[in-house]
mmCIF file with all atom_site columns, C-alpha atoms in Angstrom:
data_model
loop_
_atom_site.group_PDB
_atom_site.id
_atom_site.type_symbol
_atom_site.label_atom_id
_atom_site.label_alt_id
_atom_site.label_comp_id
_atom_site.label_asym_id
_atom_site.label_entity_id
_atom_site.label_seq_id
_atom_site.pdbx_PDB_ins_code
_atom_site.Cartn_x
_atom_site.Cartn_y
_atom_site.Cartn_z
_atom_site.occupancy
_atom_site.B_iso_or_equiv
_atom_site.pdbx_formal_charge
_atom_site.auth_seq_id
_atom_site.auth_comp_id
_atom_site.auth_asym_id
_atom_site.auth_atom_id
_atom_site.pdbx_PDB_model_num
ATOM 1   C CA . MET A 1 1   ? 211.373 228.275 -32.678 1.00 0.00 ? 1   MET A CA 1
ATOM 2   C CA . ARG A 1 2   ? 211.406 225.071 -30.645 1.00 0.00 ? 2   ARG A CA 1
ATOM 3   C CA . LYS A 1 3   ? 214.571 223.984 -32.416 1.00 0.00 ? 3   LYS A CA 1
ATOM 4   C CA . GLU A 1 4   ? 216.282 227.293 -31.612 1.00 0.00 ? 4   GLU A CA 1
ATOM 5   C CA . LEU A 1 5   ? 215.367 226.860 -27.959 1.00 0.00 ? 5   LEU A CA 1
ATOM 6   C CA . LYS A 1 6   ? 216.712 223.293 -27.827 1.00 0.00 ? 6   LYS A CA 1
ATOM 7   C CA . ASP A 1 7   ? 219.946 224.401 -29.496 1.00 0.00 ? 7   ASP A CA 1
ATOM 8   C CA . PHE A 1 8   ? 220.240 227.213 -26.959 1.00 0.00 ? 8   PHE A CA 1
ATOM 9   C CA . LEU A 1 9   ? 219.962 224.795 -24.033 1.00 0.00 ? 9   LEU A CA 1
ATOM 10  C CA . ARG A 1 10  ? 222.804 222.699 -25.475 1.00 0.00 ? 10  ARG A CA 1
ATOM 11  C CA . SER A 1 11  ? 225.001 225.736 -26.141 1.00 0.00 ? 11  SER A CA 1
ATOM 12  C CA . GLU A 1 12  ? 227.240 227.817 -23.859 1.00 0.00 ? 12  GLU A CA 1
ATOM 13  C CA . ASP A 1 13  ? 225.197 230.972 -24.508 1.00 0.00 ? 13  ASP A CA 1
ATOM 14  C CA . MET A 1 14  ? 223.440 232.559 -21.535 1.00 0.00 ? 14  MET A CA 1
ATOM 15  C CA . ILE A 1 15  ? 220.707 234.522 -23.378 1.00 0.00 ? 15  ILE A CA 1
ATOM 16  C CA . LEU A 1 16  ? 218.553 233.846 -26.437 1.00 0.00 ? 16  LEU A CA 1
ATOM 17  C CA . TYR A 1 17  ? 216.346 236.427 -28.161 1.00 0.00 ? 17  TYR A CA 1
ATOM 18  C CA . LEU A 1 18  ? 213.500 235.342 -30.458 1.00 0.00 ? 18  LEU A CA 1
ATOM 19  C CA . PRO A 1 19  ? 211.200 237.604 -32.477 1.00 0.00 ? 19  PRO A CA 1
ATOM 20  C CA . ARG A 1 20  ? 207.603 238.156 -31.461 1.00 0.00 ? 20  ARG A CA 1
ATOM 21  C CA . ASP A 1 21  ? 204.705 236.782 -33.477 1.00 0.00 ? 21  ASP A CA 1
ATOM 22  C CA . TYR A 1 22  ? 202.437 239.806 -33.894 1.00 0.00 ? 22  TYR A CA 1
ATOM 23  C CA . ASN A 1 23  ? 199.470 237.572 -34.683 1.00 0.00 ? 23  ASN A CA 1
ATOM 24  C CA . LYS A 1 24  ? 199.389 236.580 -31.000 1.00 0.00 ? 24  LYS A CA 1
ATOM 25  C CA . ASP A 1 25  ? 199.207 238.533 -27.777 1.00 0.00 ? 25  ASP A CA 1
ATOM 26  C CA . ILE A 1 26  ? 202.391 238.943 -25.741 1.00 0.00 ? 26  ILE A CA 1
ATOM 27  C CA . ILE A 1 27  ? 201.549 236.338 -23.112 1.00 0.00 ? 27  ILE A CA 1
ATOM 28  C CA . SER A 1 28  ? 200.708 233.627 -25.659 1.00 0.00 ? 28  SER A CA 1
ATOM 29  C CA . GLN A 1 29  ? 204.094 233.821 -27.370 1.00 0.00 ? 29  GLN A CA 1
ATOM 30  C CA . TRP A 1 30  ? 205.283 230.760 -25.438 1.00 0.00 ? 30  TRP A CA 1
ATOM 31  C CA . THR A 1 31  ? 203.123 228.494 -27.643 1.00 0.00 ? 31  THR A CA 1
ATOM 32  C CA . ASN A 1 32  ? 205.584 229.101 -30.498 1.00 0.00 ? 32  ASN A CA 1
ATOM 33  C CA . CYS A 1 33  ? 208.490 227.505 -28.657 1.00 0.00 ? 33  CYS A CA 1
ATOM 34  C CA . ARG A 1 34  ? 207.050 225.021 -26.141 1.00 0.00 ? 34  ARG A CA 1
ATOM 35  C CA . SER A 1 35  ? 204.449 222.270 -26.356 1.00 0.00 ? 35  SER A CA 1
ATOM 36  C CA . LEU A 1 36  ? 201.001 223.154 -25.084 1.00 0.00 ? 36  LEU A CA 1
ATOM 37  C CA . LEU A 1 37  ? 201.231 220.594 -22.280 1.00 0.00 ? 37  LEU A CA 1
ATOM 38  C CA . ARG A 1 38  ? 204.693 221.294 -20.900 1.00 0.00 ? 38  ARG A CA 1
ATOM 39  C CA . PRO A 1 39  ? 204.150 224.613 -19.014 1.00 0.00 ? 39  PRO A CA 1
ATOM 40  C CA . PRO A 1 40  ? 200.869 223.509 -17.366 1.00 0.00 ? 40  PRO A CA 1
ATOM 41  C CA . LEU A 1 41  ? 202.522 220.222 -16.363 1.00 0.00 ? 41  LEU A CA 1
ATOM 42  C CA . ASN A 1 42  ? 205.538 222.084 -14.940 1.00 0.00 ? 42  ASN A CA 1
ATOM 43  C CA . TRP A 1 43  ? 203.199 224.390 -13.024 1.00 0.00 ? 43  TRP A CA 1
ATOM 44  C CA . PHE A 1 44  ? 201.519 221.378 -11.426 1.00 0.00 ? 44  PHE A CA 1
ATOM 45  C CA . LEU A 1 45  ? 204.862 219.702 -10.640 1.00 0.00 ? 45  LEU A CA 1
ATOM 46  C CA . ILE A 1 46  ? 206.187 222.866 -8.979  1.00 0.00 ? 46  ILE A CA 1
ATOM 47  C CA . LYS A 1 47  ? 203.034 223.172 -6.867  1.00 0.00 ? 47  LYS A CA 1
ATOM 48  C CA . PHE A 1 48  ? 203.329 219.542 -5.780  1.00 0.00 ? 48  PHE A CA 1
ATOM 49  C CA . ALA A 1 49  ? 207.023 220.005 -4.862  1.00 0.00 ? 49  ALA A CA 1
ATOM 50  C CA . LYS A 1 50  ? 205.944 222.448 -2.145  1.00 0.00 ? 50  LYS A CA 1
ATOM 51  C CA . LEU A 1 51  ? 204.316 219.552 -0.305  1.00 0.00 ? 51  LEU A CA 1
ATOM 52  C CA . ILE A 1 52  ? 207.564 217.563 -0.119  1.00 0.00 ? 52  ILE A CA 1
ATOM 53  C CA . PRO A 1 53  ? 208.976 217.882 3.422   1.00 0.00 ? 53  PRO A CA 1
ATOM 54  C CA . ILE A 1 54  ? 212.632 216.894 2.880   1.00 0.00 ? 54  ILE A CA 1
ATOM 55  C CA . THR A 1 55  ? 214.941 219.026 0.725   1.00 0.00 ? 55  THR A CA 1
ATOM 56  C CA . SER A 1 56  ? 217.024 216.088 -0.536  1.00 0.00 ? 56  SER A CA 1
ATOM 57  C CA . TRP A 1 57  ? 213.801 214.664 -1.970  1.00 0.00 ? 57  TRP A CA 1
ATOM 58  C CA . ILE A 1 58  ? 212.971 218.033 -3.511  1.00 0.00 ? 58  ILE A CA 1
ATOM 59  C CA . CYS A 1 59  ? 216.377 218.128 -5.227  1.00 0.00 ? 59  CYS A CA 1
ATOM 60  C CA . SER A 1 60  ? 215.856 214.668 -6.701  1.00 0.00 ? 60  SER A CA 1
ATOM 61  C CA . TYR A 1 61  ? 212.321 215.629 -7.737  1.00 0.00 ? 61  TYR A CA 1
ATOM 62  C CA . TYR A 1 62  ? 213.494 218.796 -9.519  1.00 0.00 ? 62  TYR A CA 1
ATOM 63  C CA . ARG A 1 63  ? 216.305 216.908 -11.267 1.00 0.00 ? 63  ARG A CA 1
ATOM 64  C CA . PHE A 1 64  ? 214.040 214.158 -12.537 1.00 0.00 ? 64  PHE A CA 1
ATOM 65  C CA . PHE A 1 65  ? 210.798 215.946 -13.403 1.00 0.00 ? 65  PHE A CA 1
ATOM 66  C CA . LEU A 1 66  ? 211.974 219.486 -14.240 1.00 0.00 ? 66  LEU A CA 1
ATOM 67  C CA . ARG A 1 67  ? 215.462 218.548 -15.512 1.00 0.00 ? 67  ARG A CA 1
ATOM 68  C CA . MET A 1 68  ? 217.082 221.236 -13.380 1.00 0.00 ? 68  MET A CA 1
ATOM 69  C CA . LYS A 1 69  ? 220.828 220.840 -12.758 1.00 0.00 ? 69  LYS A CA 1
ATOM 70  C CA . ILE A 1 70  ? 221.242 220.743 -8.986  1.00 0.00 ? 70  ILE A CA 1
ATOM 71  C CA . GLY A 1 71  ? 224.380 219.948 -6.989  1.00 0.00 ? 71  GLY A CA 1
ATOM 72  C CA . LYS A 1 72  ? 224.660 218.097 -3.708  1.00 0.00 ? 72  LYS A CA 1
ATOM 73  C CA . LEU A 1 73  ? 223.278 219.249 -0.356  1.00 0.00 ? 73  LEU A CA 1
ATOM 74  C CA . VAL A 1 74  ? 221.246 222.118 -1.823  1.00 0.00 ? 74  VAL A CA 1
ATOM 75  C CA . GLY A 1 75  ? 218.562 223.454 0.528   1.00 0.00 ? 75  GLY A CA 1
ATOM 76  C CA . PHE A 1 76  ? 215.152 224.688 -0.616  1.00 0.00 ? 76  PHE A CA 1
ATOM 77  C CA . ALA A 1 77  ? 212.285 226.329 1.174   1.00 0.00 ? 77  ALA A CA 1
ATOM 78  C CA . GLN A 1 78  ? 209.192 226.694 -1.013  1.00 0.00 ? 78  GLN A CA 1
ATOM 79  C CA . ILE A 1 79  ? 210.637 228.260 -4.174  1.00 0.00 ? 79  ILE A CA 1
ATOM 80  C CA . ASN A 1 80  ? 209.181 229.146 -7.577  1.00 0.00 ? 80  ASN A CA 1
ATOM 81  C CA . PRO A 1 81  ? 211.293 227.906 -10.500 1.00 0.00 ? 81  PRO A CA 1
ATOM 82  C CA . ASP A 1 82  ? 210.290 229.144 -13.942 1.00 0.00 ? 82  ASP A CA 1
ATOM 83  C CA . HIS A 1 83  ? 207.500 226.885 -15.220 1.00 0.00 ? 83  HIS A CA 1
ATOM 84  C CA . LEU A 1 84  ? 208.224 227.547 -18.901 1.00 0.00 ? 84  LEU A CA 1
ATOM 85  C CA . LEU A 1 85  ? 211.922 226.567 -19.006 1.00 0.00 ? 85  LEU A CA 1
ATOM 86  C CA . PRO A 1 86  ? 213.095 225.183 -15.643 1.00 0.00 ? 86  PRO A CA 1
ATOM 87  C CA . GLU A 1 87  ? 215.781 223.065 -17.312 1.00 0.00 ? 87  GLU A CA 1
ATOM 88  C CA . ALA A 1 88  ? 217.775 226.284 -17.880 1.00 0.00 ? 88  ALA A CA 1
ATOM 89  C CA . ILE A 1 89  ? 218.446 226.550 -14.116 1.00 0.00 ? 89  ILE A CA 1
ATOM 90  C CA . GLU A 1 90  ? 221.764 225.316 -12.702 1.00 0.00 ? 90  GLU A CA 1
ATOM 91  C CA . ILE A 1 91  ? 222.567 225.340 -8.971  1.00 0.00 ? 91  ILE A CA 1
ATOM 92  C CA . GLY A 1 92  ? 225.894 224.463 -7.349  1.00 0.00 ? 92  GLY A CA 1
ATOM 93  C CA . ASP A 1 93  ? 226.640 222.374 -4.259  1.00 0.00 ? 93  ASP A CA 1
ATOM 94  C CA . TYR A 1 94  ? 225.670 223.600 -0.756  1.00 0.00 ? 94  TYR A CA 1
ATOM 95  C CA . SER A 1 95  ? 223.541 226.533 -1.952  1.00 0.00 ? 95  SER A CA 1
ATOM 96  C CA . ALA A 1 96  ? 220.377 227.491 -0.052  1.00 0.00 ? 96  ALA A CA 1
ATOM 97  C CA . PHE A 1 97  ? 217.172 229.289 -1.034  1.00 0.00 ? 97  PHE A CA 1
ATOM 98  C CA . GLY A 1 98  ? 214.782 231.065 1.297   1.00 0.00 ? 98  GLY A CA 1
ATOM 99  C CA . TRP A 1 99  ? 211.005 231.157 1.296   1.00 0.00 ? 99  TRP A CA 1
ATOM 100 C CA . LYS A 1 100 ? 209.288 232.046 -2.014  1.00 0.00 ? 100 LYS A CA 1
ATOM 101 C CA . VAL A 1 101 ? 212.448 232.731 -4.014  1.00 0.00 ? 101 VAL A CA 1
ATOM 102 C CA . SER A 1 102 ? 211.547 233.042 -7.724  1.00 0.00 ? 102 SER A CA 1
ATOM 103 C CA . ILE A 1 103 ? 213.963 232.028 -10.495 1.00 0.00 ? 103 ILE A CA 1
ATOM 104 C CA . PHE A 1 104 ? 212.933 233.147 -13.987 1.00 0.00 ? 104 PHE A CA 1
ATOM 105 C CA . THR A 1 105 ? 214.332 231.877 -17.274 1.00 0.00 ? 105 THR A CA 1
ATOM 106 C CA . HIS A 1 106 ? 212.079 233.783 -19.662 1.00 0.00 ? 106 HIS A CA 1
ATOM 107 C CA . GLU A 1 107 ? 210.473 237.170 -20.216 1.00 0.00 ? 107 GLU A CA 1
ATOM 108 C CA . PHE A 1 108 ? 208.355 238.512 -23.051 1.00 0.00 ? 108 PHE A CA 1
ATOM 109 C CA . THR A 1 109 ? 208.209 242.149 -24.139 1.00 0.00 ? 109 THR A CA 1
ATOM 110 C CA . GLN A 1 110 ? 206.310 244.049 -26.814 1.00 0.00 ? 110 GLN A CA 1
ATOM 111 C CA . HIS A 1 111 ? 208.747 243.099 -29.562 1.00 0.00 ? 111 HIS A CA 1
ATOM 112 C CA . ARG A 1 112 ? 210.648 239.935 -28.605 1.00 0.00 ? 112 ARG A CA 1
ATOM 113 C CA . MET A 1 113 ? 210.999 236.900 -26.393 1.00 0.00 ? 113 MET A CA 1
ATOM 114 C CA . ARG A 1 114 ? 213.987 236.588 -24.089 1.00 0.00 ? 114 ARG A CA 1
ATOM 115 C CA . PHE A 1 115 ? 215.176 233.269 -22.680 1.00 0.00 ? 115 PHE A CA 1
ATOM 116 C CA . GLY A 1 116 ? 218.097 233.102 -20.273 1.00 0.00 ? 116 GLY A CA 1
ATOM 117 C CA . LYS A 1 117 ? 219.952 230.486 -18.287 1.00 0.00 ? 117 LYS A CA 1
ATOM 118 C CA . VAL A 1 118 ? 220.450 231.006 -14.577 1.00 0.00 ? 118 VAL A CA 1
ATOM 119 C CA . LYS A 1 119 ? 223.711 229.707 -13.135 1.00 0.00 ? 119 LYS A CA 1
ATOM 120 C CA . ILE A 1 120 ? 224.104 229.807 -9.369  1.00 0.00 ? 120 ILE A CA 1
ATOM 121 C CA . GLY A 1 121 ? 227.481 228.831 -7.929  1.00 0.00 ? 121 GLY A CA 1
ATOM 122 C CA . LYS A 1 122 ? 228.424 226.772 -4.916  1.00 0.00 ? 122 LYS A CA 1
ATOM 123 C CA . ASN A 1 123 ? 227.533 227.781 -1.370  1.00 0.00 ? 123 ASN A CA 1
ATOM 124 C CA . VAL A 1 124 ? 225.291 230.680 -2.455  1.00 0.00 ? 124 VAL A CA 1
ATOM 125 C CA . LEU A 1 125 ? 222.597 231.956 -0.094  1.00 0.00 ? 125 LEU A CA 1
ATOM 126 C CA . VAL A 1 126 ? 219.492 233.551 -1.646  1.00 0.00 ? 126 VAL A CA 1
ATOM 127 C CA . GLY A 1 127 ? 217.239 235.297 0.860   1.00 0.00 ? 127 GLY A CA 1
ATOM 128 C CA . ALA A 1 128 ? 213.478 234.901 1.099   1.00 0.00 ? 128 ALA A CA 1
ATOM 129 C CA . PHE A 1 129 ? 211.188 236.503 -1.505  1.00 0.00 ? 129 PHE A CA 1
ATOM 130 C CA . SER A 1 130 ? 214.087 237.375 -3.811  1.00 0.00 ? 130 SER A CA 1
ATOM 131 C CA . ILE A 1 131 ? 213.699 237.313 -7.607  1.00 0.00 ? 131 ILE A CA 1
ATOM 132 C CA . ILE A 1 132 ? 216.426 236.214 -10.010 1.00 0.00 ? 132 ILE A CA 1
ATOM 133 C CA . ARG A 1 133 ? 216.087 237.400 -13.592 1.00 0.00 ? 133 ARG A CA 1
ATOM 134 C CA . SER A 1 134 ? 216.806 235.215 -16.601 1.00 0.00 ? 134 SER A CA 1
ATOM 135 C CA . GLY A 1 135 ? 220.353 235.242 -17.981 1.00 0.00 ? 135 GLY A CA 1
ATOM 136 C CA . VAL A 1 136 ? 222.003 235.833 -14.580 1.00 0.00 ? 136 VAL A CA 1
ATOM 137 C CA . SER A 1 137 ? 224.963 234.088 -12.976 1.00 0.00 ? 137 SER A CA 1
ATOM 138 C CA . ILE A 1 138 ? 225.847 234.267 -9.270  1.00 0.00 ? 138 ILE A CA 1
ATOM 139 C CA . GLY A 1 139 ? 229.386 233.433 -8.167  1.00 0.00 ? 139 GLY A CA 1
ATOM 140 C CA . HIS A 1 140 ? 230.440 230.996 -5.460  1.00 0.00 ? 140 HIS A CA 1
ATOM 141 C CA . ASN A 1 141 ? 229.853 231.900 -1.801  1.00 0.00 ? 141 ASN A CA 1
ATOM 142 C CA . SER A 1 142 ? 227.849 235.056 -2.477  1.00 0.00 ? 142 SER A CA 1
ATOM 143 C CA . ILE A 1 143 ? 224.808 236.174 -0.463  1.00 0.00 ? 143 ILE A CA 1
ATOM 144 C CA . ILE A 1 144 ? 221.596 237.753 -1.785  1.00 0.00 ? 144 ILE A CA 1
ATOM 145 C CA . ALA A 1 145 ? 219.627 239.680 0.834   1.00 0.00 ? 145 ALA A CA 1
ATOM 146 C CA . PRO A 1 146 ? 215.886 238.960 1.247   1.00 0.00 ? 146 PRO A CA 1
ATOM 147 C CA . TYR A 1 147 ? 213.436 240.778 -1.055  1.00 0.00 ? 147 TYR A CA 1
ATOM 148 C CA . SER A 1 148 ? 216.137 241.475 -3.663  1.00 0.00 ? 148 SER A CA 1
ATOM 149 C CA . PHE A 1 149 ? 215.696 241.654 -7.438  1.00 0.00 ? 149 PHE A CA 1
ATOM 150 C CA . VAL A 1 150 ? 218.818 240.323 -9.160  1.00 0.00 ? 150 VAL A CA 1
ATOM 151 C CA . ILE A 1 151 ? 219.034 241.677 -12.715 1.00 0.00 ? 151 ILE A CA 1
ATOM 152 C CA . GLY A 1 152 ? 222.760 241.200 -13.477 1.00 0.00 ? 152 GLY A CA 1
ATOM 153 C CA . ASP A 1 153 ? 225.700 238.928 -12.800 1.00 0.00 ? 153 ASP A CA 1
ATOM 154 C CA . ILE A 1 154 ? 227.068 238.818 -9.257  1.00 0.00 ? 154 ILE A CA 1
ATOM 155 C CA . PRO A 1 155 ? 230.740 237.940 -8.639  1.00 0.00 ? 155 PRO A CA 1
ATOM 156 C CA . ALA A 1 156 ? 231.907 235.406 -6.081  1.00 0.00 ? 156 ALA A CA 1
ATOM 157 C CA . ASN A 1 157 ? 232.295 236.260 -2.383  1.00 0.00 ? 157 ASN A CA 1
ATOM 158 C CA . GLU A 1 158 ? 230.068 239.342 -2.341  1.00 0.00 ? 158 GLU A CA 1
ATOM 159 C CA . ILE A 1 159 ? 226.887 240.421 -0.545  1.00 0.00 ? 159 ILE A CA 1
ATOM 160 C CA . TRP A 1 160 ? 224.159 242.042 -2.671  1.00 0.00 ? 160 TRP A CA 1
ATOM 161 C CA . GLY A 1 161 ? 220.668 243.320 -1.947  1.00 0.00 ? 161 GLY A CA 1
ATOM 162 C CA . GLY A 1 162 ? 217.917 245.711 -2.973  1.00 0.00 ? 162 GLY A CA 1
ATOM 163 C CA . ASN A 1 163 ? 215.616 246.352 -5.931  1.00 0.00 ? 163 ASN A CA 1
ATOM 164 C CA . PRO A 1 164 ? 217.449 246.260 -8.213  1.00 0.00 ? 164 PRO A CA 1
ATOM 165 C CA . ALA A 1 165 ? 220.156 244.416 -6.299  1.00 0.00 ? 165 ALA A CA 1
ATOM 166 C CA . ILE A 1 166 ? 223.418 246.304 -5.811  1.00 0.00 ? 166 ILE A CA 1
ATOM 167 C CA . LYS A 1 167 ? 226.634 245.363 -4.071  1.00 0.00 ? 167 LYS A CA 1
ATOM 168 C CA . ILE A 1 168 ? 226.562 245.939 -0.321  1.00 0.00 ? 168 ILE A CA 1
ATOM 169 C CA . ARG A 1 169 ? 230.072 244.775 0.508   1.00 0.00 ? 169 ARG A CA 1
ATOM 170 C CA . ASP A 1 170 ? 232.565 241.949 0.139   1.00 0.00 ? 170 ASP A CA 1
ATOM 171 C CA . LYS A 1 171 ? 232.134 238.974 2.412   1.00 0.00 ? 171 LYS A CA 1
ATOM 172 C CA . SER A 1 172 ? 234.171 239.158 5.589   1.00 0.00 ? 172 SER A CA 1
ATOM 173 C CA . PRO A 1 173 ? 237.347 237.057 5.962   1.00 0.00 ? 173 PRO A CA 1
ATOM 174 C CA . LEU A 1 174 ? 235.528 234.933 8.556   1.00 0.00 ? 174 LEU A CA 1
ATOM 175 C CA . HIS A 1 175 ? 232.829 234.017 6.036   1.00 0.00 ? 175 HIS A CA 1
ATOM 176 C CA . LYS A 1 176 ? 235.483 233.126 3.485   1.00 0.00 ? 176 LYS A CA 1
ATOM 177 C CA . HIS A 1 177 ? 237.289 230.929 6.014   1.00 0.00 ? 177 HIS A CA 1
ATOM 178 C CA . ILE A 1 178 ? 234.105 229.005 6.742   1.00 0.00 ? 178 ILE A CA 1
ATOM 179 C CA . ASP A 1 179 ? 233.247 228.668 3.046   1.00 0.00 ? 179 ASP A CA 1
ATOM 180 C CA . LEU A 1 180 ? 236.698 227.367 2.200   1.00 0.00 ? 180 LEU A CA 1
ATOM 181 C CA . LYS A 1 181 ? 236.632 224.840 5.020   1.00 0.00 ? 181 LYS A CA 1
ATOM 182 C CA . ARG A 1 182 ? 233.344 223.509 3.666   1.00 0.00 ? 182 ARG A CA 1
ATOM 183 C CA . ASN A 1 183 ? 234.611 223.312 0.089   1.00 0.00 ? 183 ASN A CA 1
ATOM 184 C CA . LEU A 1 184 ? 237.754 221.492 1.191   1.00 0.00 ? 184 LEU A CA 1
ATOM 185 C CA . SER A 1 185 ? 236.094 219.151 3.653   1.00 0.00 ? 185 SER A CA 1
ATOM 186 C CA . ASN A 1 186 ? 236.467 216.192 1.289   1.00 0.00 ? 186 ASN A CA 1
ATOM 187 C CA . THR A 1 187 ? 239.973 217.083 0.093   1.00 0.00 ? 187 THR A CA 1
ATOM 188 C CA . ASN A 1 188 ? 242.906 214.973 1.317   1.00 0.00 ? 188 ASN A CA 1
ATOM 189 C CA . GLY A 1 189 ? 244.036 216.621 4.534   1.00 0.00 ? 189 GLY A CA 1
ATOM 190 C CA . ALA A 1 190 ? 243.440 220.145 3.255   1.00 0.00 ? 190 ALA A CA 1
ATOM 191 C CA . SER A 1 191 ? 240.731 220.994 5.787   1.00 0.00 ? 191 SER A CA 1
ATOM 192 C CA . LEU A 1 192 ? 243.005 219.892 8.626   1.00 0.00 ? 192 LEU A CA 1
ATOM 193 C CA . LYS A 1 193 ? 245.705 222.265 7.394   1.00 0.00 ? 193 LYS A CA 1
ATOM 194 C CA . VAL A 1 194 ? 243.176 225.104 7.194   1.00 0.00 ? 194 VAL A CA 1
ATOM 195 C CA . ASN A 1 195 ? 242.020 224.360 10.746  1.00 0.00 ? 195 ASN A CA 1
ATOM 196 C CA . ARG A 1 196 ? 245.601 224.560 12.025  1.00 0.00 ? 196 ARG A CA 1
ATOM 197 C CA . GLU A 1 197 ? 246.191 227.894 10.289  1.00 0.00 ? 197 GLU A CA 1
ATOM 198 C CA . LEU A 1 198 ? 242.873 229.274 11.539  1.00 0.00 ? 198 LEU A CA 1
ATOM 199 C CA . LYS A 1 199 ? 244.091 228.752 15.078  1.00 0.00 ? 199 LYS A CA 1
ATOM 200 C CA . LYS A 1 200 ? 247.345 230.583 14.340  1.00 0.00 ? 200 LYS A CA 1
ATOM 201 C CA . SER A 1 201 ? 246.140 233.604 12.386  1.00 0.00 ? 201 SER A CA 1
ATOM 202 C CA . LYS A 1 202 ? 243.047 235.509 11.296  1.00 0.00 ? 202 LYS A CA 1
ATOM 203 C CA . VAL A 1 203 ? 244.540 236.126 7.843   1.00 0.00 ? 203 VAL A CA 1
ATOM 204 C CA . ILE A 1 204 ? 245.357 233.117 5.679   1.00 0.00 ? 204 ILE A CA 1
ATOM 205 C CA . ASN A 1 205 ? 246.762 232.742 2.189   1.00 0.00 ? 205 ASN A CA 1
ATOM 206 C CA . PHE A 1 206 ? 244.301 230.289 0.667   1.00 0.00 ? 206 PHE A CA 1
ATOM 207 C CA . ASP A 1 207 ? 245.809 230.164 -2.814  1.00 0.00 ? 207 ASP A CA 1
ATOM 208 C CA . LYS A 1 208 ? 247.967 227.137 -2.033  1.00 0.00 ? 208 LYS A CA 1
ATOM 209 C CA . TYR A 1 209 ? 244.877 225.125 -1.105  1.00 0.00 ? 209 TYR A CA 1
ATOM 210 C CA . LEU A 1 210 ? 242.999 225.878 -4.329  1.00 0.00 ? 210 LEU A CA 1
ATOM 211 C CA . ASP A 1 211 ? 245.312 224.235 -6.873  1.00 0.00 ? 211 ASP A CA 1
#
């Protein structure tokens, strides 16, 4: 099963199901697909990361030791990445995670094992104590309210919350203006054009800036 898991990580698939070994209890199923040392080592590494005071160091630490895919200027409070398969987590630029956010990439049930990638877009805000289930993607610029349980995909530019998380509303035009200015800040002159239009009107056609 280790080969199937490695192939899954290299593929474009978001979810992998593997059959349960009925000669083992449910919790011990992970020994069929991971080395005996890897999860305990990841657990220790994740605990140590909570002592690191600077988020840019935490990002580098997660990239190197846990092989998580993390963009630039991502902000972390003390979070809990999955200790069994953290390398299935991908986080886009400028995203931020509140206190004790948990990101899971596996779950075991009575009859099967489920592994899932988690893909979080750019400029996403995940509130404190939220839980993200395996196999979930969150679109750019979206917001997850604190204490939410995200069990399905969330589109871009939306605000979700609750247990399970449901859509609360679309993001306001002001939020979208700010997000776009950030995303275009390194684009040749585009942010200056957006600034000029922001002064003229509250409603802007952004399509011409996104080509």
